[in-house]
Short mmCIF file of C-alpha atoms in Angstrom, two decimals:
data_model
loop_
_atom_site.label_atom_id
_atom_site.label_comp_id
_atom_site.label_asym_id
_atom_site.label_seq_id
_atom_site.Cartn_x
_atom_site.Cartn_y
_atom_site.Cartn_z
CA MET U 1 13.95 25.91 14.57
CA SER U 2 16.95 28.03 13.63
CA LYS U 3 18.48 30.13 16.38
CA VAL U 4 18.38 33.93 16.35
CA ALA U 5 21.06 35.52 18.56
CA SER U 6 19.32 38.07 20.77
CA GLU U 7 22.18 40.56 21.09
CA LEU U 8 22.45 41.22 17.32
CA LYS U 9 20.60 43.31 14.75
CA TYR U 10 19.46 41.86 11.41
CA SER U 11 18.70 42.93 7.87
CA ALA U 12 15.69 41.60 5.98
CA GLU U 13 18.24 39.83 3.71
CA HIS U 14 19.39 37.69 6.69
CA GLU U 15 22.69 39.38 7.51
CA TRP U 16 23.43 40.10 11.16
CA ILE U 17 25.51 42.95 12.49
CA ALA U 18 27.23 43.35 15.82
CA ALA U 19 28.10 46.89 16.82
CA ASP U 20 31.35 46.52 18.72
CA GLY U 21 31.34 49.91 20.48
CA ALA U 22 33.53 52.48 18.75
CA GLY U 23 35.36 50.03 16.44
CA PRO U 24 34.24 48.42 13.19
CA SER U 25 31.06 46.32 13.22
CA THR U 26 31.11 42.58 12.54
CA ILE U 27 28.78 41.13 9.88
CA GLY U 28 27.64 37.59 9.19
CA VAL U 29 24.59 35.65 8.03
CA SER U 30 21.90 34.34 10.35
CA ALA U 31 21.41 30.68 11.26
CA VAL U 32 18.02 30.96 9.54
CA ALA U 33 19.77 31.74 6.25
CA ALA U 34 22.57 29.21 6.79
CA ASP U 35 20.07 26.42 7.51
CA ALA U 36 17.97 27.33 4.47
CA LEU U 37 21.01 27.37 2.18
CA GLY U 38 22.27 23.97 3.30
CA ASP U 39 25.94 23.04 3.57
CA ILE U 40 27.91 26.12 2.55
CA VAL U 41 30.92 25.30 0.40
CA TYR U 42 32.10 28.68 -0.93
CA VAL U 43 31.97 32.30 0.18
CA ASP U 44 32.95 35.26 -1.95
CA LEU U 45 33.56 38.25 0.34
CA PRO U 46 34.28 41.93 -0.36
CA GLU U 47 37.97 42.85 -0.14
CA ALA U 48 39.43 44.69 2.82
CA GLY U 49 39.69 48.37 1.90
CA SER U 50 36.69 48.26 -0.44
CA THR U 51 33.48 50.13 0.23
CA VAL U 52 30.17 48.36 0.69
CA THR U 53 26.74 49.98 0.39
CA ALA U 54 23.72 49.11 2.52
CA GLY U 55 21.25 46.96 0.61
CA GLU U 56 23.64 46.22 -2.25
CA SER U 57 25.23 42.91 -3.15
CA CYS U 58 28.84 42.65 -1.93
CA GLY U 59 29.56 38.95 -2.46
CA GLU U 60 27.94 35.57 -2.59
CA ILE U 61 27.40 32.46 -0.55
CA GLU U 62 27.26 29.12 -2.29
CA SER U 63 25.93 25.90 -0.82
CA THR U 64 25.81 22.45 -2.37
CA LYS U 65 22.28 23.19 -3.60
CA SER U 66 22.15 26.91 -4.35
CA VAL U 67 23.87 30.25 -4.50
CA SER U 68 22.76 33.50 -2.87
CA ASP U 69 23.92 37.09 -3.01
CA LEU U 70 25.41 38.52 0.13
CA TYR U 71 23.96 41.98 0.89
CA SER U 72 25.69 44.47 3.10
CA PRO U 73 23.43 45.72 5.90
CA VAL U 74 25.54 48.90 6.24
CA THR U 75 27.52 51.43 4.22
CA GLY U 76 31.22 51.87 5.00
CA GLU U 77 34.73 50.60 4.46
CA VAL U 78 35.59 46.94 4.89
CA THR U 79 38.38 46.73 7.47
CA GLU U 80 38.83 42.96 7.70
CA VAL U 81 37.52 39.73 6.18
CA ASN U 82 37.41 36.37 7.95
CA ALA U 83 40.12 34.32 6.24
CA ALA U 84 39.14 31.25 8.28
CA VAL U 85 35.65 31.18 6.76
CA VAL U 86 37.06 31.52 3.23
CA ASP U 87 39.19 28.45 3.93
CA ASP U 88 36.41 26.57 5.72
CA PRO U 89 32.98 27.87 4.66
CA ALA U 90 31.30 25.18 6.81
CA LEU U 91 31.97 27.52 9.77
CA VAL U 92 28.94 29.52 8.56
CA ASN U 93 26.78 26.45 9.23
CA SER U 94 28.43 25.32 12.44
CA ASP U 95 28.84 28.70 14.15
CA PRO U 96 27.04 31.44 12.18
CA TYR U 97 27.16 34.01 15.02
CA GLY U 98 30.71 33.21 16.10
CA ALA U 99 33.59 31.68 14.12
CA GLY U 100 31.47 31.94 10.96
CA TRP U 101 31.49 35.79 10.88
CA LEU U 102 32.21 37.18 7.41
CA PHE U 103 33.67 40.70 7.45
CA LYS U 104 34.02 43.89 9.48
CA VAL U 105 33.00 47.36 8.39
CA ALA U 106 33.80 50.88 9.67
CA VAL U 107 30.18 51.98 9.49
CA ASP U 108 29.22 55.30 7.91
CA SER U 109 25.49 54.58 7.92
CA GLU U 110 23.16 51.68 8.58
CA GLY U 111 20.47 50.36 6.27
CA PRO U 112 17.09 49.38 7.73
CA LEU U 113 17.73 46.86 10.53
CA LEU U 114 15.49 44.66 12.63
CA THR U 115 15.82 43.80 16.29
CA ALA U 116 16.31 40.11 17.09
CA PRO U 117 12.65 39.62 18.16
CA GLU U 118 11.44 41.36 14.97
CA TYR U 119 13.72 39.25 12.78
CA ALA U 120 12.79 36.03 14.60
CA ALA U 121 9.08 36.78 14.25
CA ALA U 122 9.41 37.56 10.54
CA ASN U 123 11.49 34.47 9.69
CA GLY U 124 10.31 31.77 12.04
CA GLY U 125 13.53 31.82 14.07
CA GLU U 126 13.98 30.94 17.72
CA LEU U 127 15.41 33.47 20.15
CA MET A 1 -1.35 20.48 -7.10
CA THR A 2 -2.19 18.09 -4.29
CA GLU A 3 0.54 17.50 -1.81
CA ASN A 4 1.26 13.80 -1.64
CA HIS A 5 2.88 12.15 1.35
CA THR A 6 4.60 8.76 1.28
CA ALA A 7 3.89 6.13 3.93
CA LEU A 8 7.20 7.15 5.51
CA TYR A 9 6.33 10.83 5.97
CA GLY A 10 5.96 10.38 9.74
CA GLU A 11 9.39 8.74 9.93
CA HIS A 12 10.94 11.72 8.17
CA GLN A 13 9.18 14.16 10.49
CA LYS A 14 10.43 12.23 13.50
CA ALA A 15 13.97 12.40 12.11
CA GLY A 16 13.72 16.18 11.74
CA ALA A 17 13.84 16.26 7.95
CA SER A 18 13.49 19.44 5.91
CA PHE A 19 11.01 18.82 3.12
CA THR A 20 10.85 19.86 -0.50
CA ASP A 21 8.26 19.43 -3.22
CA PHE A 22 9.33 16.89 -5.82
CA GLY A 23 6.95 15.83 -8.55
CA GLY A 24 3.98 16.78 -6.38
CA TRP A 25 5.32 14.94 -3.33
CA GLN A 26 6.55 16.31 -0.03
CA MET A 27 9.90 14.53 0.20
CA PRO A 28 12.82 14.80 2.62
CA LEU A 29 15.45 17.15 1.17
CA LYS A 30 17.89 16.44 3.99
CA TYR A 31 17.81 15.27 7.59
CA SER A 32 20.79 17.14 8.97
CA SER A 33 23.65 17.83 6.58
CA GLU A 34 23.30 16.86 2.92
CA LEU A 35 27.10 16.65 2.69
CA ALA A 36 27.24 14.16 5.57
CA GLU A 37 24.48 12.13 3.87
CA HIS A 38 26.37 12.16 0.57
CA HIS A 39 29.60 11.00 2.21
CA ALA A 40 27.73 8.31 4.19
CA VAL A 41 26.54 6.76 0.91
CA ARG A 42 30.04 6.87 -0.60
CA ASN A 43 31.75 5.48 2.52
CA ALA A 44 29.15 3.48 4.47
CA ALA A 45 25.45 3.49 3.60
CA GLY A 46 22.42 5.73 3.20
CA LEU A 47 18.70 4.96 3.50
CA PHE A 48 16.37 6.60 0.98
CA ASP A 49 12.59 6.84 0.72
CA LEU A 50 11.78 6.57 -2.98
CA SER A 51 8.11 5.80 -2.51
CA HIS A 52 7.18 8.76 -4.69
CA MET A 53 8.35 6.77 -7.72
CA GLY A 54 5.76 4.93 -9.75
CA GLU A 55 5.15 1.17 -9.95
CA VAL A 56 3.17 -0.07 -12.94
CA TRP A 57 2.58 -3.80 -13.43
CA VAL A 58 2.22 -5.15 -16.94
CA THR A 59 0.90 -8.70 -17.21
CA GLY A 60 -0.48 -11.01 -19.88
CA PRO A 61 0.64 -13.20 -22.79
CA ASP A 62 1.62 -10.10 -24.84
CA ALA A 63 3.36 -8.26 -21.96
CA GLY A 64 6.80 -8.45 -23.62
CA ALA A 65 5.57 -7.64 -27.12
CA PHE A 66 3.52 -4.75 -25.76
CA LEU A 67 6.50 -3.21 -23.92
CA ASP A 68 8.61 -3.63 -27.07
CA TYR A 69 6.01 -1.42 -28.79
CA ALA A 70 5.53 1.06 -25.94
CA LEU A 71 9.20 1.58 -24.95
CA ALA A 72 12.43 2.21 -26.87
CA GLY A 73 14.23 -0.91 -25.65
CA LYS A 74 13.70 -4.59 -26.39
CA LEU A 75 12.01 -5.68 -23.18
CA SER A 76 10.95 -9.07 -24.57
CA ALA A 77 14.65 -10.00 -24.65
CA VAL A 78 15.14 -9.36 -20.92
CA ALA A 79 15.52 -12.58 -18.93
CA VAL A 80 13.15 -13.26 -16.05
CA GLY A 81 14.79 -11.84 -12.91
CA LYS A 82 16.70 -9.12 -14.76
CA ALA A 83 16.02 -5.42 -15.18
CA LYS A 84 16.54 -2.96 -18.03
CA TYR A 85 16.86 0.81 -18.21
CA SER A 86 14.66 2.21 -20.96
CA LEU A 87 12.85 5.25 -22.32
CA ILE A 88 9.26 5.93 -23.17
CA CYS A 89 9.19 8.25 -26.17
CA ASN A 90 6.61 10.19 -28.08
CA ALA A 91 6.12 9.81 -31.84
CA ASP A 92 8.72 12.57 -32.43
CA GLY A 93 11.34 10.65 -30.45
CA GLY A 94 11.09 13.08 -27.52
CA ILE A 95 11.63 11.54 -24.09
CA ILE A 96 8.46 11.30 -21.98
CA ASP A 97 10.31 9.52 -19.17
CA ASP A 98 13.24 7.29 -18.38
CA LEU A 99 12.32 4.16 -16.46
CA ILE A 100 13.47 0.79 -15.20
CA SER A 101 11.55 -2.36 -16.10
CA TYR A 102 11.94 -5.57 -14.11
CA ARG A 103 10.91 -8.84 -15.71
CA ARG A 104 9.20 -10.77 -12.93
CA GLY A 105 7.85 -13.65 -15.01
CA ASP A 106 7.33 -14.80 -18.60
CA GLU A 107 4.21 -12.65 -18.72
CA LYS A 108 4.91 -10.17 -15.94
CA TYR A 109 6.87 -6.92 -15.76
CA LEU A 110 7.20 -4.15 -13.19
CA VAL A 111 7.77 -0.75 -14.83
CA VAL A 112 9.12 2.03 -12.58
CA PRO A 113 8.68 5.59 -13.87
CA ASN A 114 9.74 8.82 -12.15
CA ALA A 115 7.48 10.36 -9.52
CA GLY A 116 6.36 13.37 -11.52
CA ASN A 117 5.67 11.24 -14.59
CA ALA A 118 4.09 8.20 -12.95
CA ALA A 119 0.47 9.06 -13.72
CA THR A 120 1.34 10.13 -17.29
CA VAL A 121 3.31 6.97 -17.95
CA ALA A 122 0.63 4.70 -16.46
CA ALA A 123 -2.03 6.35 -18.61
CA LEU A 124 0.14 6.20 -21.74
CA LEU A 125 0.94 2.53 -21.20
CA ALA A 126 -2.77 1.76 -20.80
CA GLU A 127 -3.46 3.68 -24.04
CA ARG A 128 -0.65 1.98 -25.95
CA ALA A 129 -1.79 -1.46 -24.72
CA ALA A 130 -4.82 -1.33 -27.03
CA GLY A 131 -4.69 -4.36 -29.32
CA PHE A 132 -2.31 -6.30 -27.07
CA ASP A 133 -3.31 -9.09 -24.72
CA ALA A 134 -1.76 -7.28 -21.76
CA VAL A 135 -3.10 -5.63 -18.61
CA VAL A 136 -1.60 -2.41 -17.22
CA GLU A 137 -2.12 -1.82 -13.51
CA ASP A 138 -0.84 1.28 -11.71
CA ALA A 139 0.15 0.19 -8.19
CA SER A 140 2.05 3.40 -7.39
CA SER A 141 -0.23 4.61 -4.61
CA GLU A 142 -0.08 1.37 -2.64
CA THR A 143 3.61 0.60 -3.15
CA SER A 144 6.54 1.92 -1.14
CA LEU A 145 10.17 1.87 -2.25
CA ILE A 146 13.09 1.96 0.15
CA ALA A 147 16.70 2.07 -1.05
CA VAL A 148 19.83 1.12 0.88
CA GLN A 149 22.84 2.45 -1.00
CA GLY A 150 26.55 2.32 -0.27
CA PRO A 151 29.40 -0.14 0.29
CA ASN A 152 27.82 -1.48 3.51
CA ALA A 153 24.36 -1.97 1.98
CA GLU A 154 24.70 -5.72 1.47
CA ALA A 155 25.91 -6.40 5.01
CA ILE A 156 23.05 -4.34 6.44
CA LEU A 157 20.39 -6.15 4.39
CA LEU A 158 21.76 -9.54 5.40
CA THR A 159 20.93 -8.78 9.05
CA LEU A 160 17.23 -8.96 8.09
CA VAL A 161 17.39 -11.97 5.77
CA PRO A 162 17.20 -15.59 7.01
CA GLN A 163 20.59 -17.35 6.77
CA ALA A 164 19.27 -19.84 4.21
CA GLN A 165 18.53 -16.98 1.79
CA HIS A 166 21.79 -15.03 2.19
CA SER A 167 23.13 -16.31 -1.12
CA LEU A 168 20.09 -14.83 -2.90
CA VAL A 169 21.34 -11.43 -1.78
CA THR A 170 25.10 -11.90 -2.08
CA GLU A 171 24.79 -13.47 -5.53
CA LEU A 172 22.24 -10.98 -6.83
CA LYS A 173 23.74 -9.27 -9.87
CA TYR A 174 23.52 -5.55 -10.69
CA TYR A 175 20.22 -4.82 -12.47
CA ALA A 176 18.62 -8.02 -11.21
CA ALA A 177 15.81 -8.60 -8.70
CA VAL A 178 14.59 -11.45 -6.52
CA GLU A 179 11.96 -12.16 -3.86
CA VAL A 180 13.69 -12.38 -0.49
CA GLY A 181 12.37 -12.94 3.03
CA PHE A 182 12.85 -9.96 5.37
CA THR A 183 12.43 -10.34 9.11
CA VAL A 184 10.72 -7.33 10.62
CA ASN A 185 9.45 -7.38 14.21
CA GLY A 186 9.79 -11.18 14.30
CA THR A 187 7.75 -11.81 11.15
CA VAL A 188 9.26 -12.90 7.84
CA GLN A 189 7.72 -11.39 4.70
CA ASP A 190 8.79 -11.92 1.10
CA LEU A 191 9.65 -8.64 -0.60
CA LEU A 192 11.01 -7.72 -4.03
CA LEU A 193 14.70 -6.85 -3.71
CA ALA A 194 16.53 -5.25 -6.65
CA ARG A 195 20.24 -4.51 -6.95
CA THR A 196 19.74 -1.12 -8.56
CA GLY A 197 20.26 2.48 -7.60
CA TYR A 198 20.94 6.05 -8.57
CA THR A 199 24.06 6.84 -6.58
CA GLY A 200 27.01 5.22 -8.34
CA GLU A 201 27.50 2.87 -5.39
CA ASP A 202 26.53 -0.72 -4.81
CA GLY A 203 23.04 -0.76 -3.40
CA PHE A 204 19.57 -2.21 -3.24
CA GLU A 205 15.98 -1.13 -3.66
CA ILE A 206 13.12 -2.85 -1.85
CA TYR A 207 9.54 -2.72 -3.14
CA LEU A 208 6.81 -3.37 -0.60
CA PRO A 209 3.20 -2.59 0.31
CA ASN A 210 2.77 0.75 2.11
CA GLY A 211 1.59 -0.95 5.31
CA GLY A 212 5.00 -2.46 6.08
CA ALA A 213 7.15 0.49 5.05
CA ALA A 214 7.57 2.25 8.40
CA ALA A 215 8.50 -0.94 10.25
CA LEU A 216 11.06 -1.92 7.61
CA TRP A 217 12.52 1.62 7.60
CA GLU A 218 12.93 1.56 11.40
CA THR A 219 14.42 -1.94 11.41
CA LEU A 220 16.92 -1.04 8.69
CA LEU A 221 17.99 2.10 10.55
CA GLU A 222 18.39 0.19 13.80
CA ASN A 223 20.32 -2.71 12.24
CA GLY A 224 22.42 -0.40 10.08
CA GLN A 225 23.47 1.96 12.84
CA GLY A 226 26.70 0.11 13.55
CA GLN A 227 27.48 0.08 9.81
CA GLY A 228 27.18 3.86 9.48
CA LEU A 229 23.70 3.84 7.89
CA ILE A 230 21.89 7.18 8.07
CA PRO A 231 18.75 8.41 6.31
CA ALA A 232 19.58 10.47 3.22
CA GLY A 233 17.41 13.00 1.42
CA LEU A 234 16.88 14.14 -2.14
CA ALA A 235 19.72 16.69 -1.92
CA ALA A 236 22.24 13.90 -1.42
CA ARG A 237 20.49 11.75 -4.03
CA ASP A 238 20.92 14.55 -6.56
CA SER A 239 24.62 15.16 -5.82
CA LEU A 240 25.31 11.39 -5.87
CA ARG A 241 23.62 10.82 -9.22
CA LEU A 242 25.31 13.86 -10.73
CA GLU A 243 28.77 12.59 -9.72
CA ALA A 244 27.81 9.24 -11.22
CA GLY A 245 26.88 11.00 -14.49
CA MET A 246 23.27 9.79 -14.37
CA PRO A 247 20.65 11.97 -16.08
CA LEU A 248 17.68 13.38 -14.16
CA TYR A 249 14.38 13.66 -15.95
CA GLY A 250 13.45 17.35 -16.21
CA ASN A 251 17.11 18.42 -16.15
CA GLU A 252 18.94 16.36 -18.77
CA LEU A 253 15.93 14.58 -20.29
CA SER A 254 12.72 16.07 -21.69
CA THR A 255 10.23 15.78 -24.51
CA SER A 256 12.21 18.46 -26.40
CA GLY A 257 15.38 16.33 -26.29
CA HIS A 258 16.13 12.85 -27.58
CA ALA A 259 18.17 9.80 -26.66
CA TYR A 260 21.08 10.39 -29.04
CA ALA A 261 21.86 13.89 -27.79
CA ALA A 262 21.54 12.65 -24.21
CA GLY A 263 24.13 9.93 -24.81
CA LEU A 264 21.46 7.24 -24.47
CA GLY A 265 21.67 5.95 -28.04
CA PRO A 266 22.39 2.37 -26.92
CA VAL A 267 19.09 2.36 -24.99
CA VAL A 268 17.19 2.72 -28.28
CA SER A 269 16.75 -0.57 -30.09
CA LEU A 270 16.33 0.36 -33.74
CA ALA A 271 17.33 -3.22 -34.52
CA LYS A 272 14.13 -4.47 -32.87
CA GLU A 273 12.09 -6.04 -35.71
CA SER A 274 8.77 -4.78 -34.39
CA ASP A 275 7.69 -1.16 -34.47
CA PHE A 276 7.75 1.04 -31.38
CA ILE A 277 6.45 4.53 -30.72
CA GLY A 278 9.13 7.01 -31.78
CA LYS A 279 11.05 4.48 -33.90
CA ALA A 280 10.70 6.22 -37.26
CA ALA A 281 11.56 9.63 -35.78
CA LEU A 282 14.56 8.25 -33.88
CA ALA A 283 15.84 6.45 -36.98
CA ALA A 284 15.65 9.74 -38.89
CA ILE A 285 17.38 11.66 -36.08
CA LYS A 286 20.16 9.08 -35.98
CA ALA A 287 20.56 9.13 -39.78
CA ALA A 288 20.71 12.95 -39.75
CA GLY A 289 23.32 12.82 -36.97
CA ASP A 290 21.62 15.29 -34.62
CA GLY A 291 23.41 15.25 -31.26
CA ILE A 292 26.22 13.23 -32.90
CA ALA A 293 27.54 15.16 -35.93
CA SER A 294 25.43 18.31 -35.55
CA GLY A 295 23.39 20.11 -32.93
CA ARG A 296 24.13 19.76 -29.24
CA LYS A 297 25.01 16.81 -27.03
CA LEU A 298 25.25 16.17 -23.33
CA VAL A 299 28.73 16.49 -21.82
CA GLY A 300 30.38 16.64 -18.43
CA LEU A 301 32.03 19.88 -17.28
CA LYS A 302 34.69 20.16 -14.60
CA GLY A 303 35.21 23.55 -12.97
CA VAL A 304 38.72 24.98 -12.83
CA GLY A 305 37.81 27.43 -10.06
CA ARG A 306 35.67 26.97 -6.97
CA ARG A 307 32.40 28.48 -8.14
CA ALA A 308 29.80 26.02 -9.39
CA ALA A 309 27.71 26.13 -12.54
CA ARG A 310 23.97 25.67 -12.01
CA GLY A 311 21.06 24.62 -14.18
CA HIS A 312 20.25 26.96 -17.11
CA TYR A 313 23.55 28.90 -16.96
CA PRO A 314 24.88 29.66 -20.49
CA VAL A 315 27.99 27.82 -21.70
CA LEU A 316 30.37 30.00 -23.73
CA LYS A 317 33.22 29.56 -26.22
CA ASP A 318 35.15 32.75 -26.87
CA GLY A 319 32.22 34.73 -25.50
CA ALA A 320 29.58 33.16 -27.75
CA VAL A 321 26.81 31.00 -26.25
CA ILE A 322 27.31 27.41 -27.41
CA GLY A 323 25.34 25.53 -24.78
CA GLU A 324 23.41 25.43 -21.52
CA VAL A 325 24.02 23.78 -18.16
CA THR A 326 21.36 21.25 -17.10
CA SER A 327 22.66 20.30 -13.62
CA GLY A 328 25.61 21.50 -11.59
CA GLN A 329 27.01 21.88 -8.13
CA PRO A 330 30.22 21.45 -6.16
CA SER A 331 31.10 17.74 -6.08
CA PRO A 332 31.30 16.64 -2.44
CA THR A 333 33.43 13.60 -3.30
CA LEU A 334 35.80 15.17 -5.82
CA GLY A 335 36.13 18.64 -4.31
CA TYR A 336 35.60 20.63 -7.51
CA PRO A 337 32.50 21.89 -9.31
CA VAL A 338 30.87 19.45 -11.73
CA ALA A 339 28.06 20.02 -14.20
CA MET A 340 26.26 18.44 -17.10
CA ALA A 341 25.46 20.61 -20.10
CA TYR A 342 24.23 20.40 -23.66
CA VAL A 343 26.90 21.97 -25.91
CA ASP A 344 27.45 22.23 -29.66
CA VAL A 345 29.05 19.00 -30.84
CA ALA A 346 32.01 21.02 -32.23
CA HIS A 347 32.99 21.84 -28.62
CA ALA A 348 32.03 18.54 -26.99
CA GLU A 349 35.38 16.72 -27.14
CA PRO A 350 36.87 15.91 -23.69
CA GLY A 351 39.73 18.31 -22.96
CA THR A 352 38.01 21.27 -24.64
CA MET A 353 38.14 24.40 -22.48
CA LEU A 354 34.85 26.31 -22.26
CA ASP A 355 33.44 29.02 -20.01
CA VAL A 356 30.24 29.09 -18.03
CA ASP A 357 28.54 32.41 -17.43
CA LEU A 358 28.27 32.43 -13.62
CA ARG A 359 25.89 35.31 -13.03
CA GLY A 360 27.71 37.68 -15.35
CA LYS A 361 31.27 36.40 -14.92
CA ALA A 362 32.78 33.83 -17.28
CA GLU A 363 34.53 31.04 -15.36
CA PRO A 364 36.59 28.30 -17.05
CA PHE A 365 35.33 24.70 -17.24
CA GLU A 366 36.84 21.68 -18.99
CA VAL A 367 34.80 19.17 -20.98
CA VAL A 368 35.34 15.75 -19.38
CA ALA A 369 34.03 12.25 -20.01
CA LEU A 370 31.12 11.05 -17.85
CA PRO A 371 30.83 9.78 -15.19
CA PHE A 372 32.77 12.14 -12.94
CA TYR A 373 32.95 9.48 -10.26
CA LYS A 374 33.28 5.73 -10.62
CA ARG A 375 33.51 3.47 -7.61
CA GLN A 376 36.42 1.08 -7.18
CA LYS A 377 35.18 -2.49 -7.54
#
């Protein structure tokens, strides 16, 4: 069963968000989503300096078998994108909650988020 | 739809497979990483469960003449021991299925249709056999099919075959089949071994009764471990066949398409003296030049960028829709997106630059000759 990291919050669209205190929040996709997509070969991320809106598409994730929209779980300005994951999208599969993070946002407001137990229960993940 | 399980379902569960529905069957999509499985087949070997495919035996004095009538190819001309790729068409020339037929004797053929079409094809063959001295027997539900594909496939199979029969395997030609003894758990059993596949690599397919499938699967995995053999799912099978430019029924082939547009003209034997179902329609299509001089034909597309085209995406020339993608994904072996698409014949020449509408954004693709990937022999 796919792992759900207990310290994170999740959107229903399978993005996770880590609130790093006062600084920008880090966003990625859950292991549940990464496992369902298969081997990820391409990520299209929002540009640093652009604004993302909670619940709206801000990029896409492409695996060998399918392509999915990436939805921002929060509204705010993108402060940084993970260049390593653009170069090596397989990081999303191998370390979705770590080296496979996608981008950071200076959060103005959050969309509806789930706690890890709520997300795990709804998606058959393992805490 | 009932959910069918092959005799190897338990093996796949044990191996931690993710499953997908394919033609009414719960089949392994992947075991761990579909990319790793793809590369294993290109570089070492992969083990596939293809037991969802159909097996229909045709026997009797008229077996050859009957198949000449029922299928588009000239099956009566196939030598005993050889196999032939063919099509079963409707009266309009539409493709009901693509299939492989093995001639197992003067009066004996094994016809292998696709999983989702097996029951349809078996029923159609029985219907078309009226008036011929031939018996059609659908053995699909009691027959398993295991494929070993990749450069190490031969060496792996030889570990199960008695020394005295090694030459049967090493000398077996592509698209030929032979009965070979396989040693499983200390017992030798004769099984039908074919040098065929759907991956673009050297490889074999083994037909056997369901009862022995799990033991053979386990023995192959155990013996093949040192040769890099891993189980491979339908995701890898699809990416391998796409790179090899092989059509998939339901994507590139359908009753609304025909052999000429699909690039399968040589499979249709209009020269066959006897009639066959679809012959008149196919002769008219060929004479009119549909899929050759007019209409659309199947081509290969190579992506210039990194984003892949997928099935049903529109193909554009100067903003106008001139075709549709049938299959597409990033090529694991080649490192760029590949796709097959039906496009207007005016834009089908290799080297032509086209666009594919990737969810609202036109991305450039180049028309290229198929296959995308050809193994070094």
